[in-house]
PDB file of N, CA, C and O in Angstrom:
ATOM      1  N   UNK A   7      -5.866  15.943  11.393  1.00 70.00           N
ATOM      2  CA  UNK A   7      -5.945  15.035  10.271  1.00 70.00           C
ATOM      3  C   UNK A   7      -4.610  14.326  10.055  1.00 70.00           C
ATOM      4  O   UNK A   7      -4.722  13.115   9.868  1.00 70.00           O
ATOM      5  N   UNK A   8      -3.706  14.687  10.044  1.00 80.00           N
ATOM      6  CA  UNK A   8      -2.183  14.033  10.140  1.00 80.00           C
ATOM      7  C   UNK A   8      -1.828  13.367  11.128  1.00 80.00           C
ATOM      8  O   UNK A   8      -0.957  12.532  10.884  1.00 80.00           O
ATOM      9  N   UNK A   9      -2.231  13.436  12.297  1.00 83.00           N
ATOM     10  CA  UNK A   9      -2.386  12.562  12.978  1.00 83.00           C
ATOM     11  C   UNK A   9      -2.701  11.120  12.985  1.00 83.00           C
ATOM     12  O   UNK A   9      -2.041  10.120  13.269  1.00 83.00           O
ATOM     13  N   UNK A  10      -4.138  11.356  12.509  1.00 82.00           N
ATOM     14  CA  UNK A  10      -5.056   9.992  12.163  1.00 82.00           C
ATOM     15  C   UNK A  10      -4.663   9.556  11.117  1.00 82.00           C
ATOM     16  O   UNK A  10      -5.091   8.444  10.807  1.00 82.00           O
ATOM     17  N   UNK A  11      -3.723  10.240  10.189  1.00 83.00           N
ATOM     18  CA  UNK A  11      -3.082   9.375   8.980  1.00 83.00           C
ATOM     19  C   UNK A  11      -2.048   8.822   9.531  1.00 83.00           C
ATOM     20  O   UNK A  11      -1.844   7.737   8.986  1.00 83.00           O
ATOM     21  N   UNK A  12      -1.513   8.981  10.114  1.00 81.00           N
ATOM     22  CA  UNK A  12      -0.168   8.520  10.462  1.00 81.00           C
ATOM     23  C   UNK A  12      -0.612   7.674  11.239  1.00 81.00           C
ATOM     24  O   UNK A  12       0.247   6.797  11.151  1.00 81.00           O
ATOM     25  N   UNK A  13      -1.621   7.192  12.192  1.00 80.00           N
ATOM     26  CA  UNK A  13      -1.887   6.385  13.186  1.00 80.00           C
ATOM     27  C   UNK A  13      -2.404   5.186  12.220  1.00 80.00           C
ATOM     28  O   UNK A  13      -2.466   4.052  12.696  1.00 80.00           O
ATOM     29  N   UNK A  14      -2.683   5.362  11.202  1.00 80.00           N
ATOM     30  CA  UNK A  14      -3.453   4.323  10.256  1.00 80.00           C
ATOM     31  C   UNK A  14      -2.347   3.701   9.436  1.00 80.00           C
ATOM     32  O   UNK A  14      -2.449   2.501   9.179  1.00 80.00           O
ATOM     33  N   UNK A  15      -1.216   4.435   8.959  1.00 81.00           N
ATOM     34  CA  UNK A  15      -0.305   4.058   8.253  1.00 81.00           C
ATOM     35  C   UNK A  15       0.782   3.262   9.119  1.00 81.00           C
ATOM     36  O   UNK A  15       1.400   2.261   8.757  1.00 81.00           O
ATOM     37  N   UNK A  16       0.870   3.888  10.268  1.00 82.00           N
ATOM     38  CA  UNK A  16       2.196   3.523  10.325  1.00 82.00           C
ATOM     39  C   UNK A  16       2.199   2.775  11.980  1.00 82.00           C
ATOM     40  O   UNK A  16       3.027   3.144  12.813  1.00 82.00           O
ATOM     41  N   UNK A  17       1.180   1.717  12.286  1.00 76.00           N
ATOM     42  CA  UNK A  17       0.794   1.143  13.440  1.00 76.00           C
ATOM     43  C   UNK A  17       0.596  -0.006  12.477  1.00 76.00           C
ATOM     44  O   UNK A  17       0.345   0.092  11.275  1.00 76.00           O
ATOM     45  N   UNK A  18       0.774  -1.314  13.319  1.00 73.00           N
ATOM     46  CA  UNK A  18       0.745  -2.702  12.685  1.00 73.00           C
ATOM     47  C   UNK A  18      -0.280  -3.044  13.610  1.00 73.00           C
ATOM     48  O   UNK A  18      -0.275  -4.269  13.738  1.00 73.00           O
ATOM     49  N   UNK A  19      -1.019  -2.595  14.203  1.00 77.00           N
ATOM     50  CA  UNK A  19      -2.258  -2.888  14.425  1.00 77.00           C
ATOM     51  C   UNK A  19      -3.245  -2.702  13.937  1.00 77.00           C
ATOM     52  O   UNK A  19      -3.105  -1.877  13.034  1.00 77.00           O
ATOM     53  N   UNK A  20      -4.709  -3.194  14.091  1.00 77.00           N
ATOM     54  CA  UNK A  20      -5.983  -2.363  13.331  1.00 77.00           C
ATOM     55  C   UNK A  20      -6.501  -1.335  14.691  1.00 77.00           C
ATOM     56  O   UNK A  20      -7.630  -0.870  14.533  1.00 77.00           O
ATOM     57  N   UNK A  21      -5.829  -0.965  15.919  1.00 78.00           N
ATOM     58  CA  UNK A  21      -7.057  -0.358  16.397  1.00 78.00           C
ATOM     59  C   UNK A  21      -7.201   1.266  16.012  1.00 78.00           C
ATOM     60  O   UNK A  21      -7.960   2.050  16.583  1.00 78.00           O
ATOM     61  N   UNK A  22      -6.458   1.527  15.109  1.00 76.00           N
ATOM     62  CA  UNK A  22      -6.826   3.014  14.694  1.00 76.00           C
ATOM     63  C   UNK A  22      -7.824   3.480  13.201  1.00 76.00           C
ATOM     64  O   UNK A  22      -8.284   4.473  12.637  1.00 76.00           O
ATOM     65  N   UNK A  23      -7.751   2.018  13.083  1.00 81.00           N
ATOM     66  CA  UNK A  23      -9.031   2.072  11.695  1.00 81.00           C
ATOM     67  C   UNK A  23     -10.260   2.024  12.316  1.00 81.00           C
ATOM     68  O   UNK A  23     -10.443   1.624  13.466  1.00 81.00           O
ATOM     69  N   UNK A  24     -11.287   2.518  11.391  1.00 83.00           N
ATOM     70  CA  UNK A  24     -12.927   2.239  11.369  1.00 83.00           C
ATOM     71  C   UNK A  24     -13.032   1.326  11.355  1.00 83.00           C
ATOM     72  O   UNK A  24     -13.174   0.981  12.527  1.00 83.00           O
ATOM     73  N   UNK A  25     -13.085   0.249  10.534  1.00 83.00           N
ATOM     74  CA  UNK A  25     -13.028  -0.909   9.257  1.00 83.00           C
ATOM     75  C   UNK A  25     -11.728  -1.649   9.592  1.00 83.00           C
ATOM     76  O   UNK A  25     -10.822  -0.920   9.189  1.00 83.00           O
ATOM     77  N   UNK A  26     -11.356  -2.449   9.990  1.00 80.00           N
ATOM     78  CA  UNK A  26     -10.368  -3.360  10.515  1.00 80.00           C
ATOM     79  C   UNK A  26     -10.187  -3.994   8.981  1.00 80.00           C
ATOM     80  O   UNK A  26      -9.004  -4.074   8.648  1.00 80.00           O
ATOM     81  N   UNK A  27     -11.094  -4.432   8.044  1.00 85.00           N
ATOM     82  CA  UNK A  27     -11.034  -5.142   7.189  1.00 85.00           C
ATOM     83  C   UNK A  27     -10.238  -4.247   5.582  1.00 85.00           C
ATOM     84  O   UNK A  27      -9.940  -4.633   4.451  1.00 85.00           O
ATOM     85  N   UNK A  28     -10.178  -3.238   6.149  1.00 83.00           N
ATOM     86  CA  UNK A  28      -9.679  -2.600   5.024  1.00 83.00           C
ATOM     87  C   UNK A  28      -8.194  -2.753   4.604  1.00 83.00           C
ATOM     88  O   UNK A  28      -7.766  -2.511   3.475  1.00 83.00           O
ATOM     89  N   UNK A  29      -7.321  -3.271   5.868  1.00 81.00           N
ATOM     90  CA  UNK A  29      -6.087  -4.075   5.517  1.00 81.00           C
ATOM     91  C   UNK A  29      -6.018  -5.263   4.777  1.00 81.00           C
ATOM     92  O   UNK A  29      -5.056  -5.576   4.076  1.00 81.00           O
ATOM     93  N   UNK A  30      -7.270  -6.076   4.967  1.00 84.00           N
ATOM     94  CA  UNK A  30      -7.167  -7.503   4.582  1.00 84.00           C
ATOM     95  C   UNK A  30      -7.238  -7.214   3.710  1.00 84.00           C
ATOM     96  O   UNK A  30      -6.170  -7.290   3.102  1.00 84.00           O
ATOM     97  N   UNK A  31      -8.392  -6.682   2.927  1.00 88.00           N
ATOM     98  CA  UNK A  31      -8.914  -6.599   1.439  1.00 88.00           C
ATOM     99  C   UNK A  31      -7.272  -6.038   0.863  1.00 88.00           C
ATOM    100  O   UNK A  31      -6.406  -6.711   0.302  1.00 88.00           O
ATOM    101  N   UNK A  32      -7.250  -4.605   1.234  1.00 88.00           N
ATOM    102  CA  UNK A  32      -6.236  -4.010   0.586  1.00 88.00           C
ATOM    103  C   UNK A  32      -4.768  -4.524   0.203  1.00 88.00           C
ATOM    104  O   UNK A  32      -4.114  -4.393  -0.833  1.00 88.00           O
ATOM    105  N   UNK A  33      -4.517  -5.098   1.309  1.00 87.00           N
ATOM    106  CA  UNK A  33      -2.860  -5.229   1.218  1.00 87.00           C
ATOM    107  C   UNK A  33      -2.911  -6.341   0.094  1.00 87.00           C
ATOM    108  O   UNK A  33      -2.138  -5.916  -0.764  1.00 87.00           O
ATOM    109  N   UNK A  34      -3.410  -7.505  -0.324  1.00 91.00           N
ATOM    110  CA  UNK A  34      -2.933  -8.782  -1.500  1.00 91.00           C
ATOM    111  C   UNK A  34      -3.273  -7.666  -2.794  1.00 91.00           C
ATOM    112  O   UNK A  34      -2.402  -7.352  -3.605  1.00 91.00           O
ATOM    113  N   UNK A  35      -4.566  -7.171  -2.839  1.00 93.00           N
ATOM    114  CA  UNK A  35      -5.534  -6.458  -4.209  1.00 93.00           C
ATOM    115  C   UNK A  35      -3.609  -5.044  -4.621  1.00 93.00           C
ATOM    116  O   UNK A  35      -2.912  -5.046  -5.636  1.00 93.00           O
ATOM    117  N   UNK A  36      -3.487  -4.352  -3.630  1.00 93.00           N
ATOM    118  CA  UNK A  36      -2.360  -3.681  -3.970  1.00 93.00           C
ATOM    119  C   UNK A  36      -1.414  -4.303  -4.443  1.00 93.00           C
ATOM    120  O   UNK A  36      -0.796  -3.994  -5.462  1.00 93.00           O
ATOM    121  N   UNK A  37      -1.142  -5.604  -3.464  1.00 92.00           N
ATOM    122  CA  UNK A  37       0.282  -5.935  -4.026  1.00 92.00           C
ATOM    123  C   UNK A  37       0.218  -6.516  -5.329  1.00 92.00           C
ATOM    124  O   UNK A  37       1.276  -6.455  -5.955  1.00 92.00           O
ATOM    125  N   UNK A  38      -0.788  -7.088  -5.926  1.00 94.00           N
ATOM    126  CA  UNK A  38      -0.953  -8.131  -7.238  1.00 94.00           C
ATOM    127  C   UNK A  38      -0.841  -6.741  -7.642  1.00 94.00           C
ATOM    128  O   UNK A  38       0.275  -6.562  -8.129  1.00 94.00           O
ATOM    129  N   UNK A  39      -1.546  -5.680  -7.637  1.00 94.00           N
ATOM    130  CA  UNK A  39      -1.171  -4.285  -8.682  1.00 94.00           C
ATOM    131  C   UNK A  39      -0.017  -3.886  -9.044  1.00 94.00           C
ATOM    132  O   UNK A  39       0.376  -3.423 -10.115  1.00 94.00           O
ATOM    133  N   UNK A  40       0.714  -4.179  -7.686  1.00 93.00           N
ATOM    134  CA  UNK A  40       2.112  -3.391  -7.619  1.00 93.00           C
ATOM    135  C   UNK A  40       2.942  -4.402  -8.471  1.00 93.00           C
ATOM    136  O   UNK A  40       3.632  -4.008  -9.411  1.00 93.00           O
ATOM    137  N   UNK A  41       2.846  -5.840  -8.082  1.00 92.00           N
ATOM    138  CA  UNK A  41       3.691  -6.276  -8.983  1.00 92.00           C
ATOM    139  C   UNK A  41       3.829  -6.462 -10.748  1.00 92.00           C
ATOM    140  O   UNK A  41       4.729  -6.499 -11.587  1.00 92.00           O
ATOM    141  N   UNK A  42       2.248  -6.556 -10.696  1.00 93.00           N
ATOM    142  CA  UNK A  42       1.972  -6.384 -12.234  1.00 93.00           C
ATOM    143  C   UNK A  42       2.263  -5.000 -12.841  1.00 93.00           C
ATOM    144  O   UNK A  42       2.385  -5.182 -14.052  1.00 93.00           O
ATOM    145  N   UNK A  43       2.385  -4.035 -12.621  1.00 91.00           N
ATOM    146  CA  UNK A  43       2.700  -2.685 -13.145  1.00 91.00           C
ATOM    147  C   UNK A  43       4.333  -2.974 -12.964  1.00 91.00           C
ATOM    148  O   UNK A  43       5.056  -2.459 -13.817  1.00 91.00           O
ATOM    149  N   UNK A  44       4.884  -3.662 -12.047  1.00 91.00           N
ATOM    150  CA  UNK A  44       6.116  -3.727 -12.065  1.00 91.00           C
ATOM    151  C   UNK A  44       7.105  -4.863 -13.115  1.00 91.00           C
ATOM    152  O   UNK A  44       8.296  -4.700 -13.379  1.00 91.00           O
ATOM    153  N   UNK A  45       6.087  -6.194 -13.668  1.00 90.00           N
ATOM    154  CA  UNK A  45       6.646  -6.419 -14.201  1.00 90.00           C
ATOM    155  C   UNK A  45       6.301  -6.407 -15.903  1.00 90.00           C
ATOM    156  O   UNK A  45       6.759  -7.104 -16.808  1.00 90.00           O
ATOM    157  N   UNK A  46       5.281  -5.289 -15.912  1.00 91.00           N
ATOM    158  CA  UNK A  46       4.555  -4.827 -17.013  1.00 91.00           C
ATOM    159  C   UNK A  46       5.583  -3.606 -17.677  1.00 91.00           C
ATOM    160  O   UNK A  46       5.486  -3.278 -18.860  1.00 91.00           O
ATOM    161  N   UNK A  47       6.554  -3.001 -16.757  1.00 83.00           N
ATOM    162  CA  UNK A  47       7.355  -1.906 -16.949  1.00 83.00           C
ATOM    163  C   UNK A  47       8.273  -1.756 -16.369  1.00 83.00           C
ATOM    164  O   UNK A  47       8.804  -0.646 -16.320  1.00 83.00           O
ATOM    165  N   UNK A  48       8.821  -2.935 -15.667  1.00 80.00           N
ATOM    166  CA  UNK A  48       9.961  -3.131 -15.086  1.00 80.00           C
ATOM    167  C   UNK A  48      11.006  -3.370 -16.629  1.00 80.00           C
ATOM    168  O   UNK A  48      12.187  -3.024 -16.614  1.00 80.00           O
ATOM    169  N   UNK A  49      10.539  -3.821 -17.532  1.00 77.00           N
ATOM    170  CA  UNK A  49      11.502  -4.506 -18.296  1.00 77.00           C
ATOM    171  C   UNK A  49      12.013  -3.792 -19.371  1.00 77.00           C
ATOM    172  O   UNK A  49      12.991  -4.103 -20.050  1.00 77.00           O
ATOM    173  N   UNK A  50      11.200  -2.684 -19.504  1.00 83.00           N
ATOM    174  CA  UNK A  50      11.784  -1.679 -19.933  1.00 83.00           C
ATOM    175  C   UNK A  50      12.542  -0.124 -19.868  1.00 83.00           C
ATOM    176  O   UNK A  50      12.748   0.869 -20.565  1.00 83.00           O
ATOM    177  N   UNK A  51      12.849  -0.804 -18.207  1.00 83.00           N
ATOM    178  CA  UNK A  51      13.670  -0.086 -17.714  1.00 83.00           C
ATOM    179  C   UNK A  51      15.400  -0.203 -17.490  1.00 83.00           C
ATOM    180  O   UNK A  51      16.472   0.395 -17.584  1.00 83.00           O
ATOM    181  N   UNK A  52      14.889  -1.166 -17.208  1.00 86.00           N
ATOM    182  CA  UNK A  52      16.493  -1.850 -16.623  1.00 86.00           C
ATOM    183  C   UNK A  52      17.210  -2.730 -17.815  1.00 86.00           C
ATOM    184  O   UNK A  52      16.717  -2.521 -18.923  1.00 86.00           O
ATOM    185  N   UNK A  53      18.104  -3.516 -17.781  1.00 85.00           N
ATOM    186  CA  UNK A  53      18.600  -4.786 -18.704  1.00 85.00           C
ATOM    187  C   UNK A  53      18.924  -5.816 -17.827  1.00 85.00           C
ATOM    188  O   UNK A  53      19.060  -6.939 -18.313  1.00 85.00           O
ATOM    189  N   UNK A  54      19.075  -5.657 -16.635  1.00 89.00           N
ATOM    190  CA  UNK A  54      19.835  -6.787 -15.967  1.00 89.00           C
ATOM    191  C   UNK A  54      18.476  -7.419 -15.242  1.00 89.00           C
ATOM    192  O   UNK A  54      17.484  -6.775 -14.900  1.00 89.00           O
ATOM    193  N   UNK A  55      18.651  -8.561 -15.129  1.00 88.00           N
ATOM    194  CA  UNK A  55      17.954  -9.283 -14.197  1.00 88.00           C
ATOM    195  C   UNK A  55      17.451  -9.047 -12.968  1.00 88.00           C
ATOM    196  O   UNK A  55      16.316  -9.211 -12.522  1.00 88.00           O
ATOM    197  N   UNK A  56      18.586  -8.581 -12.411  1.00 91.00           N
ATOM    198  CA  UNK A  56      18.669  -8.217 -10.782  1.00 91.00           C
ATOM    199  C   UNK A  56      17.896  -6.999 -11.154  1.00 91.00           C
ATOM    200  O   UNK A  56      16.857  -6.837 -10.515  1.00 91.00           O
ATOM    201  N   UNK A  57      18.145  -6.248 -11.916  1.00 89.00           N
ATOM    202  CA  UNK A  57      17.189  -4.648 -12.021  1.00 89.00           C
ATOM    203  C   UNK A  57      15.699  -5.034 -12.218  1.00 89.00           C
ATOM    204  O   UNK A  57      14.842  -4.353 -11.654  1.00 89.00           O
ATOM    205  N   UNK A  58      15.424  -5.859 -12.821  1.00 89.00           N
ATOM    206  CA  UNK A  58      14.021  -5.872 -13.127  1.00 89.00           C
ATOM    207  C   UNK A  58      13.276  -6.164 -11.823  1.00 89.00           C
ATOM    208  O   UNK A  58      12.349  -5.517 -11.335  1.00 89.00           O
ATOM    209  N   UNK A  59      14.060  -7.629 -11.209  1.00 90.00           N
ATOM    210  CA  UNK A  59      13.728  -7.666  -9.716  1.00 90.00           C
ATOM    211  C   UNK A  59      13.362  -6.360  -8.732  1.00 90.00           C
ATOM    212  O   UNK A  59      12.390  -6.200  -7.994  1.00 90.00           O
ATOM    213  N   UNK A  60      14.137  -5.768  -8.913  1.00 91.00           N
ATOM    214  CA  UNK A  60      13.961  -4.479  -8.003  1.00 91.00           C
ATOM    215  C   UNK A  60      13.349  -3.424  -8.574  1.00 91.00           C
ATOM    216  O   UNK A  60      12.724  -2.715  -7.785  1.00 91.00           O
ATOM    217  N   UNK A  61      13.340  -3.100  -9.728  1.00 91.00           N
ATOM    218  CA  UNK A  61      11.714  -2.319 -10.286  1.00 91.00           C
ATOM    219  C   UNK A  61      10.595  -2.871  -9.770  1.00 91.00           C
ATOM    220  O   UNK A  61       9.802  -2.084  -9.253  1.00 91.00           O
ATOM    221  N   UNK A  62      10.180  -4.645  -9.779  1.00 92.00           N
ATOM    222  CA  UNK A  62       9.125  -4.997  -9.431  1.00 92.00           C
ATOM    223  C   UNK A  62       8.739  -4.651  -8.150  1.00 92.00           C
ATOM    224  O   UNK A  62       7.551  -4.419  -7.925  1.00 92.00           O
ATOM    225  N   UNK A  63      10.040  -4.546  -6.790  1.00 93.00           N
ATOM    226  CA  UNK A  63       9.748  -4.836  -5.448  1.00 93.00           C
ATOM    227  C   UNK A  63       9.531  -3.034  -5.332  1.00 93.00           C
ATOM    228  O   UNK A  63       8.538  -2.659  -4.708  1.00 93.00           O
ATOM    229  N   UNK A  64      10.335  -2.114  -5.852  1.00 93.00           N
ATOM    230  CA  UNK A  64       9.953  -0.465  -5.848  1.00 93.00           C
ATOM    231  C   UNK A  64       8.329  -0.294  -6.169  1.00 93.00           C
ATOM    232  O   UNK A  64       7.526   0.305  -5.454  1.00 93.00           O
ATOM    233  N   UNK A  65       8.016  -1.049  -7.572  1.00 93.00           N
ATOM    234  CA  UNK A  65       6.743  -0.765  -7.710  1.00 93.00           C
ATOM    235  C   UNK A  65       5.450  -1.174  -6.473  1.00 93.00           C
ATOM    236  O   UNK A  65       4.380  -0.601  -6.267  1.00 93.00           O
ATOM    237  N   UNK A  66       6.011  -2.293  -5.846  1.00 94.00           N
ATOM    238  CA  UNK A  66       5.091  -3.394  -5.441  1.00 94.00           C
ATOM    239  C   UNK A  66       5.064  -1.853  -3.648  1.00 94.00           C
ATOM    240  O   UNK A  66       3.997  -1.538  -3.120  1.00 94.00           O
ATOM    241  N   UNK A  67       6.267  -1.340  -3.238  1.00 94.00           N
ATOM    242  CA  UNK A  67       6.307  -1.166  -2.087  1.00 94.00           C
ATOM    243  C   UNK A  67       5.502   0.198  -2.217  1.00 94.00           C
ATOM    244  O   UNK A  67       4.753   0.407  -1.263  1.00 94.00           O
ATOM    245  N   UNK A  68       5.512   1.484  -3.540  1.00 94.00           N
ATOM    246  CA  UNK A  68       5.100   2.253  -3.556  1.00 94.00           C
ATOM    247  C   UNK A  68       3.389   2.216  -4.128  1.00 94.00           C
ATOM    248  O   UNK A  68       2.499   3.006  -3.814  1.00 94.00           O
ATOM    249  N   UNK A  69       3.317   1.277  -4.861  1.00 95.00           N
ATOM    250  CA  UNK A  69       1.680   0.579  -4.926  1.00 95.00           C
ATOM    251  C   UNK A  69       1.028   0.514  -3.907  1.00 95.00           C
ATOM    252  O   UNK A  69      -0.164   0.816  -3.949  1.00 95.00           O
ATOM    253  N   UNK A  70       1.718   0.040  -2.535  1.00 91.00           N
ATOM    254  CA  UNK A  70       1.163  -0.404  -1.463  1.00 91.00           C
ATOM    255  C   UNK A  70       1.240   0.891  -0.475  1.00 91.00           C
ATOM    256  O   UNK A  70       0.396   0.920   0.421  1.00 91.00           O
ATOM    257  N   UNK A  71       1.995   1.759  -0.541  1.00 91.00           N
ATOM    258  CA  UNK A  71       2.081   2.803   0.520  1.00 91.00           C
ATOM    259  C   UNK A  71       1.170   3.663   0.197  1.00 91.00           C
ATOM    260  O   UNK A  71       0.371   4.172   0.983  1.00 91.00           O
ATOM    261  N   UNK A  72       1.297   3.988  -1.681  1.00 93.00           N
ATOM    262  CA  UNK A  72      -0.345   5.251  -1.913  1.00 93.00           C
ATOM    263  C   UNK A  72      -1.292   4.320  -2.157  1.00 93.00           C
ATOM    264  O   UNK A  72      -2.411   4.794  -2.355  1.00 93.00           O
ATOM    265  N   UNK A  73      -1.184   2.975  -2.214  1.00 92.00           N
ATOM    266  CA  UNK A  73      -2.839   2.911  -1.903  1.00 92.00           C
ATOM    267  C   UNK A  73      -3.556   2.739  -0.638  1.00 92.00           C
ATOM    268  O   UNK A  73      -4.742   2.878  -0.338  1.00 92.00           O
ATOM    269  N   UNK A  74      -2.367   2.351   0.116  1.00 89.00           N
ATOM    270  CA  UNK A  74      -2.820   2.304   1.866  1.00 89.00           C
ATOM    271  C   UNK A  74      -3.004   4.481   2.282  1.00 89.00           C
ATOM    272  O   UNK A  74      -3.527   4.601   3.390  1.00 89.00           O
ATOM    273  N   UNK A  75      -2.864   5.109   1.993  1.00 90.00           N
ATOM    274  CA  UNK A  75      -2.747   6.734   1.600  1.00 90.00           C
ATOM    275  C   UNK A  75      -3.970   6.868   1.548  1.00 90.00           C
ATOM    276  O   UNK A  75      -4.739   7.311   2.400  1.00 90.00           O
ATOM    277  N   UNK A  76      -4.230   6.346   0.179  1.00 90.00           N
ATOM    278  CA  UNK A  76      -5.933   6.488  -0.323  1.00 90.00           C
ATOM    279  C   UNK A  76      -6.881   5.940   0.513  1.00 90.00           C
ATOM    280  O   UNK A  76      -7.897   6.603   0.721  1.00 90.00           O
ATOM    281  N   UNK A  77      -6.758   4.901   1.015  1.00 89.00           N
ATOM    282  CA  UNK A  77      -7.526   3.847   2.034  1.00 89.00           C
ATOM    283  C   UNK A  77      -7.529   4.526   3.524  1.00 89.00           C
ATOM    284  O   UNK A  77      -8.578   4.761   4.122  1.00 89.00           O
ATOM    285  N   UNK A  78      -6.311   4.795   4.017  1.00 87.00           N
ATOM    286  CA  UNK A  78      -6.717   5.431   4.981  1.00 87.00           C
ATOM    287  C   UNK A  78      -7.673   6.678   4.817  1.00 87.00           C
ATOM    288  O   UNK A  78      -8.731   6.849   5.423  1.00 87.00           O
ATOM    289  N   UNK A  79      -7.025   7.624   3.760  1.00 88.00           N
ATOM    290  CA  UNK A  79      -8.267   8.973   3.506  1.00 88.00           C
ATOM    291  C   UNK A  79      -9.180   8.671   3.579  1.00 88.00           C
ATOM    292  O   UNK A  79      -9.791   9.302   4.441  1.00 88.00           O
ATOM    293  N   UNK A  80     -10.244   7.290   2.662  1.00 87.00           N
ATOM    294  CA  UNK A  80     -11.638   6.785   2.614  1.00 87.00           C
ATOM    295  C   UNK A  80     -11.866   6.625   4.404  1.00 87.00           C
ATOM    296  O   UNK A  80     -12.688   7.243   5.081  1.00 87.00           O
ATOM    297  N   UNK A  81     -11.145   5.887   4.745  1.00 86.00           N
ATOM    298  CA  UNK A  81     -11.613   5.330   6.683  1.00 86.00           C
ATOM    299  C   UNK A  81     -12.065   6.635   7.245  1.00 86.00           C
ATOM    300  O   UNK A  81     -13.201   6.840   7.671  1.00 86.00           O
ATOM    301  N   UNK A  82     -10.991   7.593   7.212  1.00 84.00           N
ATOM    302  CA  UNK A  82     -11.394   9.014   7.861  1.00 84.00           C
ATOM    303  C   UNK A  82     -12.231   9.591   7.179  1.00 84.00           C
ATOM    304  O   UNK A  82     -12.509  10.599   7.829  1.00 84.00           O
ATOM    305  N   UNK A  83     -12.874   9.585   6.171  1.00 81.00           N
ATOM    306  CA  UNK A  83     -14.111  10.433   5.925  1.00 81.00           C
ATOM    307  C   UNK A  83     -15.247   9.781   5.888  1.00 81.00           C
ATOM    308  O   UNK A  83     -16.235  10.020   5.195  1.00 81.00           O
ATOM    309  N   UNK A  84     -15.042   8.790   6.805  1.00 73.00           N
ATOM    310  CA  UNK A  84     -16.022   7.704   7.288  1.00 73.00           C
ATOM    311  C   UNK A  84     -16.606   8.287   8.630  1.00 73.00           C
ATOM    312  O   UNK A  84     -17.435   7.643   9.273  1.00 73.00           O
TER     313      UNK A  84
END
């Protein structure tokens, strides 16, 4: 099973998915998440400008890694 996660995550190809399409869908639908949670609560983190920037891009990169996580799990119990 760690295997096939890792072959799904961390290959910039589709040939280790079921569903080839599960990148397309996923990757914009995550990132609009990631950034909106980021700049929904970015701003009350930081004060500086440059900080808020980089709350948004932390949120946007870890939005996108557990939901590609979750997405791969769904492919494999396919």
């Amino acid at each position: 099973m760690k295997e096939e996660l890792k072959r799904r995550l961390f290959r910039f190809d589709h040939e280790g998915w079921n569903n080839p399409w599960y990148g397309f869908v996923a990757a914009p639908i995550l990132t609009a998440l990631g950034i909106s949670i980021g700049e929904l609560f970015g701003v009350h983190l930081v004060s500086s400008a440059l900080g808020e920037d980089l709350i948004v891009i932390l949120c946007m990169v870890v939005t996108i890694v557990v939901g590609f996580t979750g997405v791969a799990l769904i492919d494999m119990g396919r």
